[in-house]
Amino acid sequence: MKDIFRVANKKLKSRLIVGTGKYKNFQETAKAIEASGADMVTVAVRRVNILDKKKPILTDYLNPKKIIFLPNTAGCFNSSDALRTLRLAREMGGWKLVKLEVLGDKKTLYPNMIETIKSTKILTKEGFKVMVYCTDDPLLAKKLEDNGAVAIMPLASPIGSGLGLQNKINISMIIKQSKVPVIVDAGIGTASDATVAMELGCDGVLINSAIAMAKKPILMAKAFKDAVISGRNSYLAGRMQKKYIASPSSPFKGLI
Amino acid sequence: MAKIQLNGKKITINSKSSIQDLLKKYNLINKKIAIELNGIIIPKIKFKKKYLKNKDKVEVVHFIGGG
């Protein structure tokens, strides 16, 4: 049986999606993405630096024809800014598959779920396919799905914190109830965190800081690639039952 | 001459400059960008015929690294 990862109508080879922020330079970004095996990357929309015409830009190093760009609304604190950003992203080259995040608090970067749900509804009506960054509240995750989200992206812990999966129970509840892919976004700190998320049954993970802020980002990108594959295989294989008594691996029969 | 605001900065351009002319001036032709003129997104096909006037506010955006 083939294990295909599909978001909206896009088939993805890798269940690891990576961010393109926080790297030392564009060369490192491009190398880390290659090492990660990801075929989808998140990108932000910002003003062009008009003062420096010769400064390299992201698209000099990453070709949107070879790798799927997922425009995000990082840094938007209300629905109208998020909508404006994604409409501009669509104009740039027809991007309809987008990542929505509407933040509510500068210190925690926690999503404002009221604005997020509102925006999901509007964007879906406008023909966008919206992957949505959200809290790990199962009820709100369901609301997002009901309003047209094509993927639910609950946080593991606050953005860029590296604190890992803090609420496995809630993530599991969201996985169980969702008919669209569940992708853990934000807060993953190291490769094993991604494995645990995948073993829970997440459809994918999105990583930025844990790779970009590692001492050796390119090696960490490879570690995440393997971690996600391992976690997925482990989930599909189905773990053994936990028992509270020992069971020998070597038979007692024939013991000398 | 016309005084406009480009990405928050005041600049002066020749009168009868189109969006296309402005992009040429900043080496942005054929780059992956999007344009907003006074809060309204301008489709690529209109770049040549959309002329800029005094006090116009232009935003030129592109993709940068982000998570």
Coordinates of C-alpha atoms in Angstrom, one line a residue:
Chain A
M1 CA 0.0 0.0 0.0
K2 CA 1.4 3.4 -1.0
D3 CA 1.5 6.0 1.8
I4 CA 0.6 9.2 0.0
F5 CA 0.6 12.6 1.7
R6 CA -1.9 14.9 0.1
V7 CA -2.7 18.5 1.1
A8 CA -5.7 19.9 -0.8
N9 CA -4.9 18.4 -4.2
K10 CA -1.2 18.5 -3.9
K11 CA 0.7 15.3 -3.6
L12 CA 3.8 15.7 -1.4
K13 CA 6.8 13.4 -1.4
S14 CA 8.0 14.5 2.0
R15 CA 6.0 14.8 5.2
L16 CA 8.5 17.4 6.4
I17 CA 7.7 20.9 5.5
V18 CA 10.4 23.5 6.3
G19 CA 10.5 27.2 6.9
T20 CA 13.0 29.4 5.1
G21 CA 13.6 32.0 7.9
K22 CA 16.4 32.6 10.3
Y23 CA 19.2 31.1 8.2
K24 CA 22.7 32.7 8.1
N25 CA 22.4 33.3 4.4
F26 CA 20.6 32.1 1.3
Q27 CA 23.2 29.5 0.5
E28 CA 22.6 27.9 3.8
T29 CA 18.9 28.1 3.3
A30 CA 19.1 26.3 0.0
K31 CA 21.5 23.6 1.3
A32 CA 19.4 22.9 4.4
I33 CA 16.2 22.6 2.3
E34 CA 17.9 20.2 -0.1
A35 CA 19.2 18.1 2.9
S36 CA 15.7 18.1 4.4
G37 CA 14.2 16.4 1.4
A38 CA 11.2 18.8 1.8
D39 CA 9.2 19.6 -1.4
M40 CA 7.2 22.4 0.3
V41 CA 8.7 25.5 2.0
T42 CA 7.0 28.3 3.8
V43 CA 7.8 31.9 2.7
A44 CA 6.9 35.3 4.0
V45 CA 5.7 38.3 2.1
R46 CA 7.5 41.6 2.7
R47 CA 8.4 44.9 1.1
V48 CA 11.1 44.8 -1.5
N49 CA 14.3 46.6 -0.3
I50 CA 14.3 49.5 -2.8
L51 CA 17.4 51.1 -1.5
D52 CA 19.6 48.1 -2.4
K53 CA 18.9 47.0 -5.9
K54 CA 21.7 44.4 -6.0
K55 CA 21.0 42.6 -2.8
P56 CA 20.3 38.9 -3.5
I57 CA 16.7 37.8 -2.9
L58 CA 15.2 34.4 -1.9
T59 CA 14.0 33.5 -5.3
D60 CA 17.6 33.8 -6.6
Y61 CA 18.3 30.7 -4.5
L62 CA 15.0 28.8 -4.4
N63 CA 13.1 28.2 -7.6
P64 CA 9.3 28.1 -7.1
K65 CA 9.0 25.9 -10.1
K66 CA 11.1 23.2 -8.4
I67 CA 9.9 23.5 -4.8
I68 CA 6.3 24.4 -3.7
F69 CA 6.2 27.8 -2.1
L70 CA 3.7 28.1 0.7
P71 CA 3.1 31.8 1.4
N72 CA 2.4 32.5 5.0
T73 CA 1.0 35.5 6.9
A74 CA 3.6 35.5 9.6
G75 CA 3.7 38.7 11.6
C76 CA 0.0 39.5 10.9
F77 CA -2.0 40.4 14.0
N78 CA -5.4 40.8 12.5
S79 CA -7.6 39.4 9.8
S80 CA -7.4 42.3 7.3
D81 CA -3.5 42.2 7.3
A82 CA -3.5 38.5 6.8
L83 CA -6.0 38.7 3.9
R84 CA -4.0 41.5 2.3
T85 CA -0.8 39.5 2.5
L86 CA -2.3 36.4 0.9
R87 CA -4.1 38.3 -1.8
L88 CA -0.7 39.8 -2.7
A89 CA 0.9 36.4 -2.6
R90 CA -1.7 35.1 -5.0
E91 CA -1.0 37.9 -7.3
M92 CA 2.7 37.2 -7.3
G93 CA 2.2 33.9 -9.1
G94 CA -1.1 32.2 -8.7
W95 CA -0.5 30.8 -5.2
K96 CA -3.8 29.5 -3.8
L97 CA -2.4 27.0 -1.3
V98 CA -1.4 29.2 1.6
K99 CA -0.6 29.1 5.3
L100 CA -2.7 31.4 7.5
E101 CA -1.5 32.5 10.8
V102 CA -3.0 35.4 12.7
L103 CA -1.1 36.1 15.9
G104 CA -2.7 37.4 19.0
D105 CA 0.1 38.3 21.4
K106 CA 3.7 39.5 20.7
K107 CA 5.2 37.7 23.6
T108 CA 3.8 34.3 23.1
L109 CA 3.0 34.6 19.4
Y110 CA -0.1 32.6 20.2
P111 CA -2.7 32.6 17.4
N112 CA -5.8 34.7 17.7
M113 CA -8.3 32.0 17.0
I114 CA -11.3 34.3 16.6
E115 CA -9.5 36.3 13.8
T116 CA -8.1 33.0 12.4
I117 CA -11.5 31.4 12.0
K118 CA -12.9 34.5 10.4
S119 CA -10.0 34.7 8.0
T120 CA -10.2 31.0 7.1
K121 CA -13.9 31.4 6.1
I122 CA -13.2 34.5 3.9
L123 CA -10.2 33.0 2.2
T124 CA -11.9 29.8 1.5
K125 CA -14.8 31.7 -0.1
E126 CA -12.2 33.5 -2.3
G127 CA -10.9 30.2 -3.6
F128 CA -7.8 29.9 -1.4
K129 CA -6.8 26.5 0.0
V130 CA -5.9 27.4 3.6
M131 CA -3.6 25.6 5.8
V132 CA -4.1 27.0 9.3
Y133 CA -1.8 27.6 12.2
C134 CA -3.8 27.2 15.4
T135 CA -3.9 26.4 19.1
D136 CA -4.1 22.7 20.1
D137 CA -7.8 23.1 21.2
P138 CA -9.8 20.3 19.5
L139 CA -13.0 22.3 19.5
L140 CA -11.4 25.2 17.6
A141 CA -9.6 22.9 15.3
K142 CA -12.9 21.4 14.4
K143 CA -14.3 24.9 13.8
L144 CA -11.5 25.5 11.3
E145 CA -12.2 22.4 9.4
D146 CA -15.9 23.3 9.3
N147 CA -14.9 26.7 7.8
G148 CA -12.9 25.1 5.0
A149 CA -9.3 24.7 6.3
V150 CA -7.5 22.1 4.1
A151 CA -5.0 21.4 6.9
I152 CA -5.0 21.9 10.6
M153 CA -1.6 23.1 12.0
P154 CA -1.6 23.1 15.8
L155 CA 1.4 24.3 17.7
A156 CA 3.6 21.9 19.6
S157 CA 4.7 24.9 21.8
P158 CA 5.2 28.6 21.1
I159 CA 6.8 29.6 17.8
G160 CA 10.6 29.4 17.9
S161 CA 10.7 28.2 21.5
G162 CA 12.1 24.7 20.8
L163 CA 10.1 23.3 23.8
G164 CA 8.8 20.4 21.8
L165 CA 5.4 18.7 22.0
Q166 CA 3.8 19.9 25.2
N167 CA 0.3 18.5 24.8
K168 CA 0.3 15.1 23.2
I169 CA -3.2 14.4 24.4
N170 CA -4.7 17.4 22.6
I171 CA -2.7 16.7 19.4
S172 CA -4.0 13.1 19.5
M173 CA -7.6 14.3 19.9
I174 CA -7.2 16.6 16.9
I175 CA -5.7 13.8 14.8
K176 CA -8.6 11.5 15.7
Q177 CA -11.4 14.0 14.8
S178 CA -9.9 15.6 11.7
K179 CA -10.7 14.6 8.1
V180 CA -8.0 16.9 6.7
P181 CA -4.2 16.5 7.4
V182 CA -2.9 17.5 10.8
I183 CA 0.5 19.1 10.6
V184 CA 2.3 20.0 13.8
D185 CA 3.7 23.5 13.4
A186 CA 5.9 25.6 15.7
G187 CA 7.8 24.7 18.8
I188 CA 9.5 21.5 17.7
G189 CA 13.0 21.6 19.2
T190 CA 14.9 18.6 17.9
A191 CA 14.6 15.6 15.6
S192 CA 13.1 13.2 18.2
D193 CA 10.2 15.7 18.8
A194 CA 9.3 15.3 15.2
T195 CA 9.4 11.5 15.5
V196 CA 7.1 11.6 18.5
A197 CA 4.6 13.8 16.6
M198 CA 4.6 11.5 13.6
E199 CA 4.2 8.4 15.9
L200 CA 1.1 10.0 17.3
G201 CA -0.3 10.0 13.8
C202 CA 0.3 13.5 12.6
D203 CA 0.3 13.7 8.8
G204 CA 3.3 16.0 8.7
V205 CA 5.5 18.5 10.6
L206 CA 6.6 22.0 9.8
I207 CA 10.0 22.9 11.1
N208 CA 12.0 26.2 10.9
S209 CA 13.9 27.3 14.0
A210 CA 14.9 23.8 15.1
I211 CA 16.9 23.5 11.8
A212 CA 18.0 27.1 11.2
M213 CA 19.1 27.6 14.8
A214 CA 21.0 24.3 15.1
K215 CA 24.8 24.5 15.3
K216 CA 24.9 22.7 12.0
P217 CA 21.7 23.4 10.2
I218 CA 22.4 21.3 7.2
L219 CA 23.1 18.2 9.3
M220 CA 20.0 18.9 11.4
A221 CA 17.9 19.1 8.3
K222 CA 19.0 15.6 7.4
A223 CA 18.3 14.5 11.0
F224 CA 14.7 15.8 10.6
K225 CA 14.3 14.1 7.3
D226 CA 15.1 10.8 8.9
A227 CA 13.2 11.5 12.0
V228 CA 10.0 12.2 10.1
I229 CA 10.3 9.1 8.0
S230 CA 11.1 7.0 11.1
G231 CA 8.1 8.4 13.0
R232 CA 5.8 7.8 10.1
N233 CA 7.0 4.2 9.6
S234 CA 6.7 3.6 13.4
Y235 CA 3.1 4.9 13.3
L236 CA 2.2 2.7 10.3
A237 CA 3.9 -0.3 11.9
G238 CA 1.9 0.0 15.1
R239 CA 3.8 -0.1 18.3
M240 CA 3.7 -3.1 20.7
Q241 CA 1.4 -3.0 23.6
K242 CA 2.7 -1.7 26.9
K243 CA 2.8 -4.2 29.7
Y244 CA 3.7 -3.8 33.3
I245 CA 5.5 -7.2 33.6
A246 CA 8.6 -8.4 31.8
S247 CA 8.5 -10.8 28.9
P248 CA 11.8 -12.4 27.9
S249 CA 13.0 -12.0 24.4
S250 CA 14.8 -15.4 24.5
P251 CA 12.7 -18.5 25.1
F252 CA 13.3 -20.4 28.4
K253 CA 12.8 -23.7 26.5
G254 CA 16.0 -25.5 25.7
L255 CA 18.0 -23.6 28.3
I256 CA 21.2 -25.4 29.2
Chain B
M1 CA 7.8 65.4 -11.8
A2 CA 5.6 63.5 -9.4
K3 CA 6.2 62.8 -5.7
I4 CA 5.1 59.4 -4.6
Q5 CA 5.6 57.1 -1.7
L6 CA 7.3 53.8 -2.5
N7 CA 7.4 51.2 0.2
G8 CA 7.1 54.0 2.8
K9 CA 9.8 56.2 1.3
K10 CA 9.2 59.4 -0.5
I11 CA 10.6 59.5 -4.0
T12 CA 10.3 61.7 -7.1
I13 CA 9.6 60.2 -10.5
N14 CA 9.1 61.6 -13.9
S15 CA 5.6 62.6 -14.6
K16 CA 3.8 60.1 -16.8
S17 CA 5.7 57.2 -15.3
S18 CA 3.8 53.9 -15.4
I19 CA 4.2 51.1 -12.8
Q20 CA 6.3 49.3 -15.5
D21 CA 8.7 52.4 -15.6
L22 CA 9.0 52.4 -11.9
L23 CA 9.8 48.6 -11.8
K24 CA 12.4 49.2 -14.5
K25 CA 14.1 51.9 -12.4
Y26 CA 14.4 49.5 -9.5
N27 CA 15.5 46.4 -11.5
L28 CA 12.3 44.6 -10.7
I29 CA 11.1 43.6 -14.1
N30 CA 10.4 39.9 -14.4
K31 CA 10.9 39.4 -10.6
K32 CA 8.4 37.6 -8.5
I33 CA 6.7 40.7 -7.0
A34 CA 3.2 42.1 -6.5
I35 CA 2.1 45.7 -6.5
E36 CA -0.4 47.6 -4.4
L37 CA -1.4 51.1 -5.5
N38 CA -3.2 53.1 -2.9
G39 CA -4.3 49.9 -1.2
I40 CA -5.5 48.2 -4.3
I41 CA -3.7 45.2 -5.9
I42 CA -2.7 45.9 -9.5
P43 CA -2.6 42.9 -11.8
K44 CA 0.6 42.4 -13.9
I45 CA -1.2 43.0 -17.2
K46 CA -2.0 46.6 -16.1
F47 CA 1.6 47.6 -15.2
K48 CA 2.3 49.2 -18.5
K49 CA -0.8 51.3 -18.7
K50 CA -1.2 52.3 -15.0
Y51 CA 0.3 55.7 -14.7
L52 CA 1.4 57.2 -11.3
K53 CA 0.4 60.5 -10.1
N54 CA 1.4 62.9 -7.2
K55 CA 0.8 61.4 -3.7
D56 CA 0.3 57.9 -4.9
K57 CA 1.3 55.2 -2.4
V58 CA 2.9 52.2 -4.0
E59 CA 3.9 49.0 -2.2
V60 CA 6.1 46.4 -3.9
V61 CA 6.3 43.1 -2.1
H62 CA 8.2 39.8 -2.7
F63 CA 8.8 36.6 -0.9
I64 CA 11.4 36.4 1.8
G65 CA 12.5 33.7 4.2
G66 CA 9.9 32.9 6.8
G67 CA 8.5 30.0 8.9

